[in-house]
Amino acid sequence: MENTIKITHFENPHQFWFIRPQPRIIRRVMLHCQLAVHNYCTEQYEAEETGPDGYYAPTAGEIVAVYDPARARWTRNRVVDATIAEDDTYQVWSLDEGVPKEAAAKHVKPLPSKFKHTHNFSLRQGALRNICPTYHRYDPDEGRVCKTASCEWDSTINTELLVLIQNAEKTYFKSTSTHTIAGEEIEFGDLWFLTKHQELIGARDFILKVRAKIVDEEQFLEFMTLNRRLTQPVHIPEQAEEKDTIVTVEACLKENLE
């Protein structure tokens, strides 16, 4: 199967980043650009000794240079949040690696405009096409439980898909269309994973199956026995060990039925 990709970062089925295999000439151009940034910053900044009051203060969305001590490398990053955290770090997005990072304030430096282009020849943002998150609710007018569109993906789906991504032998993405949403160019399409057992799993089918399953009565009773909180009072008595914990019906159902 063609359309092989590598997912660099996954948030949910509508928000993941990936790279495709690129021709050698494209890889050489990318490496040349990255090396130019590294060499410039090495010459400009590595001899500096800046105190806490002299840290560079970036703005949200700004393209900056960030030094990675573990790799001894300068890279280009977009500032996600210009508010410096208590541990003197900024939230940034690596333009060349396609991953979120925390950058120490002392390692964040300005870049000249010639290095501030955001285009990456291989890194793309993707989303599954024609599928939306849902939740179930009872519709009194129709007299039945209906699926209703939700504004966010359930954390269980995100977690299980991430496990699938991390353990897949290969990942495939067939793009069917590209749209610009909120200033970001996103490819919509279909995602598949080839497991170590050589089984091809479609992300769409996986999402539809992962939420629940039907079991026989013996399995159900075993489940209910092991998950006694479903049959216990909603509020924990004051004499319980965890006095400050309040368990809501919603929390119980979410934790035990997902």
Coordinates of C-alpha atoms in Angstrom, one line a residue, residues 63-218:
I63 CA 9.1 32.1 15.2
V64 CA 12.1 31.8 17.5
A65 CA 15.3 29.8 17.9
V66 CA 15.5 27.3 20.7
Y67 CA 18.6 25.5 21.9
D68 CA 18.3 21.9 22.7
P69 CA 21.1 20.9 25.2
A70 CA 20.5 17.2 24.8
R71 CA 21.1 17.4 21.1
A72 CA 23.4 20.4 21.2
R73 CA 21.3 21.9 18.4
W74 CA 19.5 25.1 17.6
T75 CA 16.0 24.7 15.9
R76 CA 13.1 26.8 14.8
N77 CA 10.0 26.9 16.9
R78 CA 6.7 28.8 17.1
V79 CA 5.8 30.2 20.5
V80 CA 2.5 28.7 21.6
D81 CA 2.1 30.7 24.8
A82 CA 4.1 33.9 25.6
T83 CA 3.5 33.5 29.3
I84 CA 6.6 32.2 31.0
A85 CA 5.9 29.4 33.4
E86 CA 7.0 29.2 37.1
D87 CA 9.9 27.0 36.0
D88 CA 11.1 29.6 33.5
T89 CA 9.9 27.7 30.4
Y90 CA 7.8 28.5 27.3
Q91 CA 5.4 26.3 25.5
V92 CA 6.7 26.0 21.9
W93 CA 6.0 24.0 18.7
S94 CA 8.9 22.6 16.8
L95 CA 8.4 23.5 13.1
D96 CA 10.9 21.0 11.8
E97 CA 10.1 18.1 14.1
G98 CA 6.3 18.5 14.4
V99 CA 6.1 18.1 18.2
P100 CA 5.2 20.4 21.2
K101 CA 8.0 21.2 23.6
E102 CA 8.9 23.1 26.7
A103 CA 11.8 25.5 26.1
A104 CA 13.9 27.0 28.9
A105 CA 13.6 30.8 28.7
K106 CA 17.4 31.1 28.7
H107 CA 17.5 29.0 25.5
V108 CA 14.9 31.1 23.6
K109 CA 16.4 33.6 21.2
P110 CA 15.1 35.9 18.3
L111 CA 15.5 35.0 14.7
P112 CA 16.0 37.3 11.7
S113 CA 13.2 37.4 9.2
K114 CA 15.0 35.2 6.6
F115 CA 14.6 32.2 9.0
K116 CA 11.0 32.9 10.0
H117 CA 9.2 31.1 7.1
T118 CA 6.9 28.4 8.5
H119 CA 6.8 26.2 5.5
N120 CA 8.1 22.6 5.9
F121 CA 8.4 20.4 2.9
S122 CA 7.4 17.2 4.7
L123 CA 5.5 18.1 7.9
R124 CA 1.7 18.3 7.4
Q125 CA -1.4 18.5 9.6
G126 CA -4.0 15.8 9.1
A127 CA -7.5 14.9 10.1
L128 CA -9.9 12.0 9.5
R129 CA -12.6 12.9 7.0
N130 CA -16.3 12.9 7.4
I131 CA -16.5 11.6 11.0
C132 CA -17.4 13.6 14.1
P133 CA -17.3 12.8 17.9
T134 CA -20.6 12.0 19.4
Y135 CA -22.3 11.3 22.7
H136 CA -25.5 9.5 23.5
R137 CA -28.6 11.2 24.9
Y138 CA -32.2 10.4 25.3
D139 CA -34.5 12.2 22.8
P140 CA -38.0 12.5 24.4
D141 CA -39.6 13.5 21.1
E142 CA -38.3 10.4 19.4
G143 CA -38.5 8.2 22.4
R144 CA -35.1 6.7 22.0
V145 CA -31.4 7.2 22.7
C146 CA -29.8 9.1 19.8
K147 CA -26.2 9.9 18.9
T148 CA -25.5 13.7 19.1
A149 CA -22.5 15.5 17.7
S150 CA -20.0 16.6 20.4
C151 CA -17.6 19.4 20.4
E152 CA -14.6 17.3 21.5
W153 CA -13.2 13.8 21.2
D154 CA -13.5 11.5 24.2
S155 CA -10.1 10.9 25.9
T156 CA -10.5 7.1 25.7
I157 CA -10.6 7.3 21.9
N158 CA -7.6 9.5 21.8
T159 CA -5.6 7.3 24.2
E160 CA -6.5 4.0 22.4
L161 CA -5.6 5.5 19.0
L162 CA -2.3 6.7 20.3
V163 CA -1.5 3.2 21.5
L164 CA -2.4 1.9 18.1
I165 CA -0.1 4.5 16.5
Q166 CA 2.8 3.8 18.7
N167 CA 2.6 0.0 18.1
A168 CA 1.8 0.0 14.4
E169 CA 4.4 -1.6 12.0
K170 CA 3.3 1.0 9.4
T171 CA 0.9 3.9 9.1
Y172 CA -0.9 4.9 5.9
F173 CA -2.8 8.1 5.2
K174 CA -4.7 8.7 1.9
S175 CA -5.5 12.4 1.6
T176 CA -8.8 13.2 -0.2
S177 CA -8.9 17.0 0.2
T178 CA -7.0 20.0 1.7
H179 CA -8.7 22.9 3.4
T180 CA -7.5 25.9 5.3
I181 CA -9.1 26.3 8.7
A182 CA -8.2 29.0 11.2
G183 CA -5.2 29.8 9.2
E184 CA -3.9 26.2 9.2
E185 CA -3.7 24.0 6.1
I186 CA -5.1 20.6 6.9
E187 CA -5.3 17.4 4.8
F188 CA -8.5 15.4 5.3
G189 CA -8.4 11.7 4.5
D190 CA -8.4 8.1 5.7
L191 CA -5.9 6.6 8.1
W192 CA -4.9 2.9 8.4
F193 CA -2.5 1.0 10.7
L194 CA -0.7 -2.2 9.9
T195 CA -0.2 -4.1 13.2
K196 CA 2.6 -6.5 14.1
H197 CA 0.2 -9.3 13.3
Q198 CA -0.1 -8.0 9.7
E199 CA -3.7 -6.9 10.3
L200 CA -4.8 -3.7 8.6
I201 CA -7.0 -1.5 10.9
G202 CA -8.9 1.5 9.7
A203 CA -9.0 4.4 12.2
R204 CA -12.6 5.1 11.3
D205 CA -13.7 1.6 12.1
F206 CA -11.6 1.5 15.2
I207 CA -13.2 4.6 16.6
L208 CA -16.7 3.2 16.0
K209 CA -15.8 -0.1 17.7
V210 CA -13.7 1.1 20.7
R211 CA -16.4 2.7 22.8
A212 CA -18.3 -0.4 24.1
K213 CA -19.1 -4.1 23.6
I214 CA -21.8 -6.6 24.3
V215 CA -21.0 -9.4 26.8
D216 CA -22.8 -12.4 28.1
E217 CA -24.5 -12.4 31.6
E218 CA -21.5 -14.1 33.3

